XYZ file of C-alpha atoms in Angstrom:
640
model
C 14.987 2.493 36.198
C 18.498 1.683 35.103
C 18.470 0.386 31.523
C 21.469 -1.618 30.373
C 21.513 -1.783 26.568
C 23.972 -4.248 25.086
C 24.691 -3.750 21.386
C 25.745 -6.941 19.652
C 28.084 -6.285 16.763
C 29.247 -3.112 15.095
C 27.074 -2.977 11.964
C 25.920 0.554 11.205
C 22.230 -0.407 11.285
C 22.542 -2.191 14.639
C 24.428 0.759 16.120
C 21.722 3.084 14.806
C 19.033 0.807 16.257
C 20.690 1.069 19.667
C 20.944 4.855 19.240
C 17.242 5.117 18.454
C 16.187 2.938 21.367
C 18.406 4.940 23.702
C 16.967 8.226 22.417
C 13.340 7.197 22.730
C 13.680 5.547 26.138
C 15.181 8.764 27.486
C 12.269 10.751 26.048
C 9.698 8.370 27.518
C 11.116 8.413 31.027
C 13.340 11.358 31.791
C 14.284 9.848 35.134
C 15.603 6.690 33.497
C 19.319 6.102 33.370
C 20.344 4.335 30.185
C 23.808 2.859 29.766
C 25.172 1.274 26.617
C 27.935 -1.200 26.008
C 29.044 -3.295 23.037
C 29.539 -7.021 23.150
C 30.611 -9.657 20.680
C 28.214 -12.362 21.880
C 25.052 -12.939 23.881
C 25.577 -14.018 27.485
C 22.558 -15.921 28.713
C 23.735 -15.408 32.284
C 23.714 -11.633 31.964
C 21.106 -10.165 34.303
C 18.844 -7.164 33.714
C 20.233 -6.421 30.252
C 18.481 -5.699 26.973
C 20.350 -7.175 24.018
C 19.991 -5.461 20.624
C 21.513 -7.176 17.609
C 22.284 -10.566 16.166
C 23.790 -13.706 17.665
C 23.761 -17.400 16.670
C 21.814 -18.122 19.859
C 18.937 -16.007 18.549
C 18.522 -17.843 15.238
C 16.144 -20.545 16.630
C 13.913 -17.817 18.077
C 13.282 -16.128 14.746
C 10.629 -17.144 12.219
C 12.150 -19.026 9.306
C 12.756 -17.138 6.059
C 14.099 -18.105 2.629
C 17.049 -15.715 2.620
C 18.071 -14.111 5.894
C 19.947 -11.286 4.148
C 16.976 -10.244 2.004
C 13.950 -11.353 4.034
C 12.956 -9.583 7.235
C 11.829 -11.311 10.401
C 11.935 -10.027 13.955
C 11.930 -11.391 17.494
C 11.192 -9.247 20.539
C 11.002 -10.578 24.071
C 11.414 -7.819 26.637
C 10.096 -7.711 30.187
C 11.110 -5.377 32.987
C 13.575 -3.652 30.695
C 15.536 -6.864 29.969
C 15.474 -9.330 27.117
C 16.216 -9.579 23.400
C 15.480 -7.512 20.303
C 16.802 -9.199 17.168
C 16.175 -9.798 13.488
C 17.312 -11.842 10.526
C 19.699 -9.093 9.399
C 20.850 -5.694 10.703
C 17.997 -3.859 8.958
C 15.517 -6.202 10.630
C 17.023 -5.360 14.018
C 16.259 -1.694 13.386
C 12.711 -2.561 12.292
C 12.375 -4.636 15.480
C 13.436 -1.692 17.653
C 10.770 0.488 16.090
C 8.180 -2.277 16.502
C 9.124 -2.468 20.185
C 8.748 1.286 20.539
C 5.370 1.188 18.816
C 4.264 -1.525 21.239
C 5.202 0.857 24.062
C 2.903 3.534 22.636
C 5.191 5.439 20.280
C 3.732 6.467 16.926
C 5.398 7.481 13.672
C 2.619 9.158 11.721
C 4.604 10.894 8.959
C 8.255 11.603 8.075
C 10.200 14.248 9.930
C 10.565 15.311 13.530
C 6.968 16.547 13.633
C 5.749 13.054 12.751
C 6.874 11.368 15.984
C 4.823 10.869 19.121
C 6.915 9.607 22.036
C 4.691 9.253 25.130
C 5.789 9.974 28.676
C 5.513 6.602 30.390
C 7.348 3.919 32.345
C 8.466 1.719 29.430
C 9.738 -1.176 31.524
C 6.225 -1.672 32.933
C 4.967 -3.198 29.679
C 6.262 -6.606 28.593
C 6.451 -7.066 24.813
C 6.666 -10.329 22.895
C 6.599 -10.526 19.086
C 7.900 -13.055 16.566
C 6.978 -12.104 13.006
C 8.191 -12.383 9.436
C 7.280 -9.944 6.695
C 4.755 -11.197 4.158
C 6.817 -9.726 1.307
C 10.550 -9.423 0.638
C 10.359 -6.140 -1.264
C 8.938 -3.116 0.568
C 10.607 -0.220 -1.184
C 9.978 3.434 -2.032
C 11.260 5.023 -5.255
C 12.135 8.702 -5.547
C 9.692 10.817 -7.578
C 8.233 14.306 -7.596
C 10.062 17.435 -6.470
C 12.397 16.985 -3.506
C 14.853 18.736 -1.269
C 17.619 16.923 0.554
C 15.527 17.076 3.738
C 12.463 15.591 2.050
C 14.399 12.516 0.902
C 16.374 12.153 4.142
C 13.131 12.259 6.121
C 11.569 9.599 3.896
C 14.609 7.322 4.262
C 14.425 7.789 8.027
C 10.681 7.015 8.018
C 10.882 3.726 6.113
C 12.137 1.355 8.845
C 9.811 3.040 11.351
C 6.896 1.652 9.320
C 8.695 -1.626 8.481
C 9.569 -0.729 4.890
C 13.009 -1.969 3.907
C 14.389 -0.366 0.733
C 14.964 2.869 -1.152
C 15.355 3.339 -4.906
C 17.244 6.296 -6.363
C 16.480 6.654 -10.078
C 19.259 7.652 -12.509
C 22.961 7.619 -11.869
C 22.430 11.119 -10.511
C 18.825 11.896 -9.513
C 19.165 15.627 -10.022
C 15.974 16.150 -12.010
C 13.930 15.600 -8.848
C 16.024 18.036 -6.810
C 15.986 20.674 -9.538
C 12.180 20.651 -9.530
C 12.231 21.691 -5.890
C 15.157 24.084 -5.740
C 14.142 25.937 -8.904
C 10.486 26.207 -7.782
C 9.467 26.358 -11.428
C 5.807 25.740 -10.558
C 5.609 28.300 -7.766
C 6.262 32.011 -8.361
C 5.824 32.632 -4.622
C 9.071 30.814 -3.801
C 12.259 32.178 -5.379
C 14.567 29.813 -7.225
C 17.605 28.614 -5.304
C 20.979 28.197 -6.981
C 22.265 24.646 -6.769
C 25.479 23.437 -8.385
C 26.219 19.908 -9.561
C 28.842 19.702 -6.813
C 26.235 20.523 -4.178
C 23.892 17.889 -5.592
C 26.772 15.382 -5.630
C 27.261 16.093 -1.941
C 23.561 15.654 -1.173
C 23.456 12.335 -3.011
C 26.527 11.099 -1.133
C 24.877 11.984 2.175
C 21.619 10.290 1.200
C 23.473 7.124 0.234
C 25.044 7.192 3.681
C 21.591 7.481 5.277
C 20.391 4.439 3.309
C 23.415 2.383 4.329
C 23.243 3.525 7.966
C 19.824 1.886 8.234
C 20.823 -1.228 6.309
C 18.064 -0.572 3.775
C 18.252 -2.396 0.474
C 19.692 0.092 -1.981
C 18.168 0.201 -5.467
C 19.724 2.380 -8.143
C 19.602 3.776 -11.703
C 16.877 2.308 -13.976
C 16.738 5.012 -16.625
C 19.737 6.231 -18.698
C 21.383 2.974 -19.876
C 20.243 3.747 -23.440
C 21.961 7.160 -23.298
C 25.023 7.440 -21.139
C 27.079 4.515 -22.522
C 27.210 6.564 -25.744
C 28.016 9.936 -24.201
C 24.410 11.184 -24.269
C 23.229 12.746 -20.980
C 20.248 10.775 -19.688
C 19.115 12.531 -16.528
C 15.892 14.259 -17.563
C 12.838 13.958 -19.762
C 13.457 17.415 -21.271
C 13.883 17.610 -25.085
C 17.181 18.762 -26.566
C 17.749 21.306 -29.318
C 18.590 19.985 -32.737
C 19.029 16.490 -34.155
C 21.131 13.718 -32.692
C 24.875 14.044 -33.425
C 26.103 12.114 -36.456
C 28.361 10.085 -34.175
C 25.303 8.795 -32.310
C 22.456 8.629 -34.810
C 23.538 5.308 -36.439
C 22.880 3.430 -33.176
C 19.463 4.984 -32.497
C 16.166 3.278 -33.270
C 15.069 3.862 -36.856
C 11.430 5.001 -36.804
C 9.592 6.266 -39.860
C 12.843 5.909 -41.794
C 14.752 8.272 -39.465
C 17.342 7.601 -36.765
C 17.028 10.483 -34.317
C 16.082 11.264 -30.737
C 12.495 10.139 -30.273
C 10.475 13.366 -30.270
C 13.626 15.192 -29.250
C 14.063 13.386 -25.903
C 17.193 11.229 -25.544
C 15.821 9.422 -22.482
C 12.817 8.296 -24.548
C 14.963 7.035 -27.425
C 15.524 3.336 -27.912
C 18.495 1.873 -29.729
C 19.068 -0.506 -32.614
C 19.153 -3.587 -30.376
C 19.801 -6.071 -33.171
C 23.286 -4.536 -33.398
C 25.617 -6.673 -31.209
C 27.978 -3.727 -30.699
C 25.135 -1.625 -29.279
C 24.135 -4.375 -26.874
C 27.751 -4.923 -25.850
C 28.285 -1.211 -25.135
C 25.227 -1.075 -22.875
C 26.264 -4.234 -21.026
C 29.841 -3.019 -20.583
C 28.651 0.245 -19.033
C 26.453 -1.621 -16.556
C 29.303 -3.959 -15.594
C 31.633 -1.012 -15.000
C 28.995 0.686 -12.869
C 28.509 -2.433 -10.748
C 32.263 -2.676 -10.245
C 32.428 0.950 -9.135
C 29.373 0.708 -6.831
C 29.436 -2.554 -4.857
C 27.164 -0.947 -2.239
C 24.179 -1.265 -4.598
C 22.012 -4.262 -3.763
C 19.657 -4.028 -6.759
C 20.764 -2.361 -9.968
C 17.878 -1.571 -12.308
C 18.465 -1.990 -16.040
C 15.675 -0.439 -18.105
C 15.340 0.442 -21.769
C 14.116 3.838 -22.988
C 11.059 5.533 -21.579
C 8.118 6.300 -23.867
C 5.976 3.984 -25.977
C 5.826 2.661 -29.536
C 9.390 3.843 -30.112
C 11.358 0.732 -31.139
C 13.611 0.287 -34.119
C 12.000 -0.562 -37.463
C 15.163 -1.358 -39.425
C 15.406 -4.544 -41.479
C 17.487 -6.315 -38.819
C 15.285 -5.495 -35.790
C 12.714 -8.199 -36.380
C 12.528 -9.697 -32.908
C 10.206 -8.616 -30.148
C 11.932 -5.895 -28.010
C 11.662 -8.197 -24.999
C 13.741 -10.794 -26.845
C 16.543 -8.275 -27.421
C 16.180 -7.207 -23.780
C 16.622 -10.790 -22.555
C 19.657 -11.185 -24.838
C 21.261 -8.248 -23.036
C 20.241 -9.586 -19.620
C 21.929 -12.909 -20.357
C 25.033 -11.152 -21.710
C 25.110 -8.998 -18.578
C 24.809 -11.979 -16.243
C 27.665 -13.770 -18.005
C 29.928 -10.723 -17.683
C 29.055 -10.146 -14.029
C 29.463 -13.811 -13.148
C 32.894 -13.898 -14.791
C 33.962 -11.049 -12.501
C 32.388 -12.543 -9.367
C 29.957 -9.645 -8.985
C 26.807 -10.661 -7.094
C 24.687 -7.528 -7.604
C 21.065 -8.382 -8.345
C 19.746 -6.986 -11.629
C 16.163 -5.726 -11.822
C 14.545 -5.900 -15.253
C 11.310 -4.089 -15.970
C 8.089 -5.323 -17.554
C 6.909 -1.949 -18.787
C 5.234 -0.277 -21.799
C 6.368 -2.134 -24.962
C 8.178 -4.657 -22.752
C 4.853 -5.783 -21.306
C 4.775 -8.163 -24.269
C 6.792 -11.200 -23.162
C 9.730 -12.570 -25.161
C 8.851 -15.040 -27.868
C 12.117 -16.966 -28.190
C 14.668 -15.876 -25.570
C 14.736 -17.161 -21.974
C 16.666 -15.839 -18.969
C 19.403 -18.395 -18.326
C 20.211 -17.594 -14.674
C 17.012 -16.571 -12.857
C 18.846 -16.199 -9.532
C 20.635 -13.099 -10.857
C 17.454 -11.243 -11.699
C 14.330 -9.696 -10.251
C 11.324 -9.184 -12.506
C 9.691 -5.810 -11.882
C 6.143 -5.474 -13.178
C 5.385 -1.795 -13.953
C 1.829 -1.270 -15.277
C 2.104 2.487 -15.817
C -1.026 2.740 -18.001
C -3.176 1.003 -15.396
C -6.199 2.797 -13.930
C -6.520 2.700 -10.153
C -10.277 2.434 -10.388
C -9.820 -1.343 -10.184
C -7.717 -3.395 -7.786
C -5.529 -6.491 -8.114
C -8.147 -8.520 -6.268
C -8.839 -10.681 -9.333
C -9.745 -14.253 -10.133
C -7.679 -16.330 -12.529
C -10.724 -16.466 -14.790
C -10.820 -12.671 -14.993
C -7.131 -12.606 -15.892
C -7.463 -15.366 -18.489
C -10.345 -13.527 -20.142
C -8.088 -10.494 -20.627
C -5.439 -12.203 -22.759
C -3.264 -9.588 -24.511
C -3.306 -8.970 -28.231
C -0.184 -10.078 -30.150
C 2.805 -7.762 -30.248
C 2.670 -5.280 -33.146
C 5.727 -3.052 -33.450
C 5.027 0.610 -32.743
C 1.260 0.106 -33.042
C 0.512 -1.110 -29.521
C -2.514 -0.197 -27.466
C -1.638 -0.296 -23.789
C -3.836 -1.947 -21.178
C -5.735 0.072 -18.601
C -7.550 -2.525 -16.541
C -5.805 -4.508 -13.824
C -6.833 -7.779 -15.472
C -5.300 -6.834 -18.831
C -2.051 -5.800 -17.192
C -1.843 -8.975 -15.127
C -2.461 -11.039 -18.265
C 0.810 -9.621 -19.611
C 2.540 -10.500 -16.334
C 1.259 -14.063 -16.589
C 2.881 -14.382 -20.030
C 6.239 -13.286 -18.574
C 5.830 -15.659 -15.631
C 5.658 -18.576 -18.043
C 9.271 -17.843 -18.983
C 10.637 -16.549 -15.658
C 9.965 -17.974 -12.195
C 12.528 -16.008 -10.169
C 12.169 -13.187 -7.652
C 9.751 -10.414 -8.549
C 8.043 -7.251 -7.385
C 5.384 -4.759 -8.370
C 6.457 -1.251 -9.431
C 3.300 0.781 -9.138
C 2.329 4.435 -9.259
C -0.502 4.765 -6.748
C 1.131 7.801 -5.132
C 2.490 9.775 -8.077
C -0.602 11.527 -9.419
C -3.439 9.438 -8.047
C -3.455 11.049 -4.559
C -4.940 14.144 -6.174
C -7.829 12.016 -7.467
C -8.854 11.238 -3.887
C -8.896 14.397 -1.775
C -10.020 12.426 1.274
C -7.276 9.772 0.876
C -9.438 7.052 2.453
C -10.619 5.318 -0.737
C -7.073 5.258 -2.094
C -5.778 3.802 1.174
C -8.346 0.988 1.055
C -7.408 0.214 -2.525
C -3.690 0.172 -1.704
C -4.280 -2.281 1.129
C -6.275 -4.573 -1.189
C -3.569 -4.387 -3.843
C -0.800 -5.223 -1.375
C -2.790 -8.166 -0.019
C -3.284 -9.428 -3.583
C 0.370 -9.323 -4.675
C 1.016 -12.823 -3.360
C -1.900 -14.155 -5.384
C -0.299 -12.638 -8.475
C 3.040 -14.305 -7.769
C 4.760 -11.018 -6.888
C 7.213 -10.706 -4.007
C 6.423 -7.188 -2.879
C 6.221 -3.561 -3.884
C 8.537 -0.848 -5.141
C 6.350 2.230 -4.804
C 7.095 4.932 -7.369
C 5.749 7.942 -5.503
C 6.115 11.545 -4.563
C 8.033 11.749 -1.316
C 5.494 14.155 0.156
C 2.248 12.191 -0.063
C 0.796 13.059 3.339
C -1.735 15.795 2.521
C -4.211 15.375 4.141
C -3.052 12.098 5.753
C -0.429 9.356 5.774
C -3.115 6.673 5.637
C -2.398 5.469 2.062
C 1.308 4.968 2.714
C 0.730 3.378 6.112
C -1.931 1.066 4.649
C 0.613 0.025 2.026
C 3.393 -0.495 4.577
C 1.289 -2.376 7.124
C -0.156 -4.731 4.505
C 3.261 -5.390 2.957
C 4.481 -6.456 6.382
C 1.338 -8.479 7.116
C -0.821 -9.073 4.077
C -3.716 -10.085 6.327
C -3.716 -6.832 8.294
C -7.240 -5.435 8.687
C -7.687 -2.038 7.058
C -10.123 -0.731 9.669
C -7.563 -1.505 12.386
C -4.841 0.306 10.435
C -7.081 3.342 9.956
C -8.206 3.458 13.588
C -4.651 3.228 14.869
C -3.458 5.927 12.484
C -6.236 8.450 13.073
C -6.199 8.139 16.865
C -2.413 8.550 16.871
C -2.165 11.373 14.342
C -5.272 13.345 15.373
C -5.796 12.425 19.024
C -9.191 12.074 20.739
C -11.108 13.444 17.746
C -9.195 11.261 15.314
C -12.168 9.154 14.302
C -14.142 12.322 13.574
C -11.380 13.258 11.136
C -11.576 9.726 9.675
C -15.323 10.001 9.076
C -14.994 13.495 7.589
C -12.270 12.431 5.178
C -14.190 9.295 4.276
C -17.138 11.475 3.298
C -14.847 13.664 1.161
C -13.486 10.569 -0.598
C -17.022 9.436 -1.398
C -18.248 12.860 -2.544
C -15.256 13.662 -4.737
C -15.452 10.121 -6.199
C -11.933 9.093 -7.261
C -13.283 7.084 -10.203
C -14.820 10.279 -11.565
C -11.671 12.304 -10.828
C -9.617 9.823 -12.877
C -12.003 10.475 -15.786
C -13.135 6.884 -15.786
C -16.627 8.390 -15.893
C -18.064 11.202 -18.007
C -16.869 14.626 -16.861
C -20.049 16.535 -17.699
C -22.671 15.319 -15.242
C -25.438 17.430 -13.708
C -25.841 15.152 -10.685
C -22.117 15.343 -9.975
C -22.235 19.112 -10.314
C -24.820 19.272 -7.518
C -22.752 16.971 -5.313
C -19.579 19.009 -5.836
C -21.441 22.228 -5.148
C -22.390 20.855 -1.715
C -18.859 19.861 -0.667
C -17.835 23.339 0.603
C -20.707 23.113 3.099
C -19.429 19.736 4.336
C -15.993 21.315 4.772
C -17.385 24.404 6.521
C -19.335 22.202 8.930
C -16.128 20.435 9.977
C -13.989 23.543 10.364
C -14.994 24.100 14.037
C -13.628 20.640 14.878
C -10.355 21.490 13.140
C -9.934 24.861 14.844
C -10.936 23.445 18.246
C -8.210 20.810 18.053
C -5.609 23.281 16.820
C -6.298 25.452 19.865
C -6.723 22.687 22.461
C -4.349 23.054 25.428
C -1.814 20.305 26.170
C -2.212 18.832 22.677
C 0.911 17.049 21.469
C 2.673 19.199 18.823
C 2.514 16.363 16.290
C -1.257 16.083 16.704
C -1.698 19.852 16.493
C 0.323 19.855 13.277
C -1.928 17.158 11.801
C -4.951 19.403 12.376
C -3.091 22.396 10.948
C -2.368 20.503 7.747
C -6.035 19.494 7.633
C -7.035 23.167 7.836
C -4.903 24.048 4.810
C -6.330 21.013 3.042
C -9.904 22.127 3.792
C -9.285 25.566 2.325
C -7.653 24.145 -0.799
C -10.268 21.518 -1.524
C -13.204 23.838 -0.950
C -11.847 25.683 -3.991
C -11.304 22.417 -5.846
C -14.917 21.380 -5.204
C -16.146 24.623 -6.774
C -13.985 24.004 -9.840
C -15.337 20.452 -10.109
C -18.913 21.746 -9.951
C -18.252 24.218 -12.772
C -16.534 21.580 -14.910
C -19.332 19.042 -14.396
C -21.753 21.764 -15.608
C -19.540 22.321 -18.685
C -18.594 25.813 -17.444
C -14.939 25.432 -18.348
C -13.865 29.082 -18.215
C -15.290 29.447 -14.711
C -13.671 26.153 -13.676
C -10.264 27.269 -14.960
C -10.532 30.568 -13.081
C -11.069 28.686 -9.810
C -8.215 26.292 -10.597
C -5.956 29.305 -11.155
C -6.967 30.609 -7.717
C -6.332 27.169 -6.198
C -2.856 26.927 -7.732
C -2.044 30.410 -6.427
C -3.291 29.474 -2.947
C -1.160 26.329 -2.870
C 1.850 28.344 -3.965
C 1.327 30.791 -1.098
C 1.030 28.053 1.536
C 3.853 25.867 0.245
C 6.337 27.089 2.841
C 3.938 25.806 5.525
C 2.930 22.506 3.940
C 5.962 21.410 1.888
C 6.926 18.537 4.240
C 3.651 16.774 3.392
C 2.487 18.223 0.054
C 4.269 18.158 -3.325
C 2.912 21.362 -4.848
C 4.945 20.837 -8.036
C 3.166 17.568 -8.837
C -0.176 19.012 -7.728
C 0.197 21.911 -10.153
C 1.062 19.489 -12.970
C -2.120 17.578 -12.164
C -4.242 20.724 -11.995
C -2.865 22.032 -15.285
C -4.747 19.170 -16.959
C -8.014 19.897 -15.172
C -9.905 21.416 -18.089
C -8.286 19.438 -20.902
């Protein structure tokens, strides 16, 4: 077949979409001849051509959206290798190309080259028609964990393949996450690698280019606005030596009669927000940053990390959220005066969960509310009734004596209070895939819960998800992230369909056997128990954990058979290989759980030490899918 691809427009994301379609078509049918040309407009008289891009003639074909630049909708109508692939914006065109490829039988089961399955087929033989709009505007991933350049680049590349649309880089320079990887502080089996600030600058520049090449919405900063405007480095949660400099201490929050870095950590130190000069300095720094970085779509402005750490001086009488809203309004006025249209994301988080009592955001169109329930337990979902939320009304704000909510209902009750004062754009900022993956070794229960949460966001009045997560959350499977992505695109997607599609793609003919095996592991390990939402010492649990290694041993022949099967696609073989490493690791973990449930803590710790050593030894093999650094941090709390 001779394919004639016509690229409409020169936007980077549309050009990349055409590149990707060209690449995959050539892999599907090696006898195909694929030519590419650029055109300014669609020609309805053009014969046997496949148009990729945007044109006014396509607008009536697309589902209607509120904001075509920020909302994603796609239209695909291709038959016999000719037709149209378009979207509401360049990013949507790229998403549409990947949706077309998936309809042809391609699968993208995890980030990286070993996560693609491109079948050998005759692609023009299958007509494809789709017209869809995403259920949610915000479908973003935030950097967390320990990362190399390749880990982040692979995640950015993966996002549009699964219809996610944004990437969030925390801090002005996100070096803390890269240092965790390159220093290998949690793994003595991998030597530390020297990495200069200049090299990290170069990596960040390249990653920004990868975000922009795909037209992804670019989120930036968040932390550090309470530090860097005053010359205090704010790029890590590490404590500093000595007290705060005398030039800085007068502006810091006064707590217990002292103005100093909160527990030695500048990033966790709030400021004296009743001081107009302090507020003005923070706002001025944000304005300057927006001027210098017009490529940022969403700039996040957060206060200090930590809890119960706000100023107690005689002037700081208002609720911290009131001072926060004062600064947001000051910031909007300054940005508007300069004609800067950058959206500002403000965070409803820790002490700021308590809504303002007197101040109101004056220009809601400037801002996006980001609800960040970091103390929430994932043993309950967002699938709540309004009665359940109303019954969980928060206690009044009490400075530096707050108890933070754990249940979903309590957290949403705080959100409801904010929503009474702000009705603009919003999103969830949740932490399902930071530490919680290690509470569900089978990954199936977590994936179900993520799908339910994403479905429920609309009921909560939230416009999507910004997932704070490790970038390597695919050990043993990608099911949680794919369940999140699929349900953000279509909130009515059926979880069993998502799981079946994933397992048969990633694991081949025995994929559903892997699904059943991992479902059993999820049930036996019991994520609610692993989160310590149930008593740790439990004789019945000890017996269950003691039996898990037998369940794993019984499945090992299926794993080894599939690893050795001839003609297996390399991506599928790799999925089984990762599952083998997972089986060996979690057989050890099950033994540790059995000891701990029997109150045999010394024996449990000895097994955990062996498990950590094992994971360190295999990290070179599993690092694309498994964040050993975060896993070790989780395991270091096992016997606490």
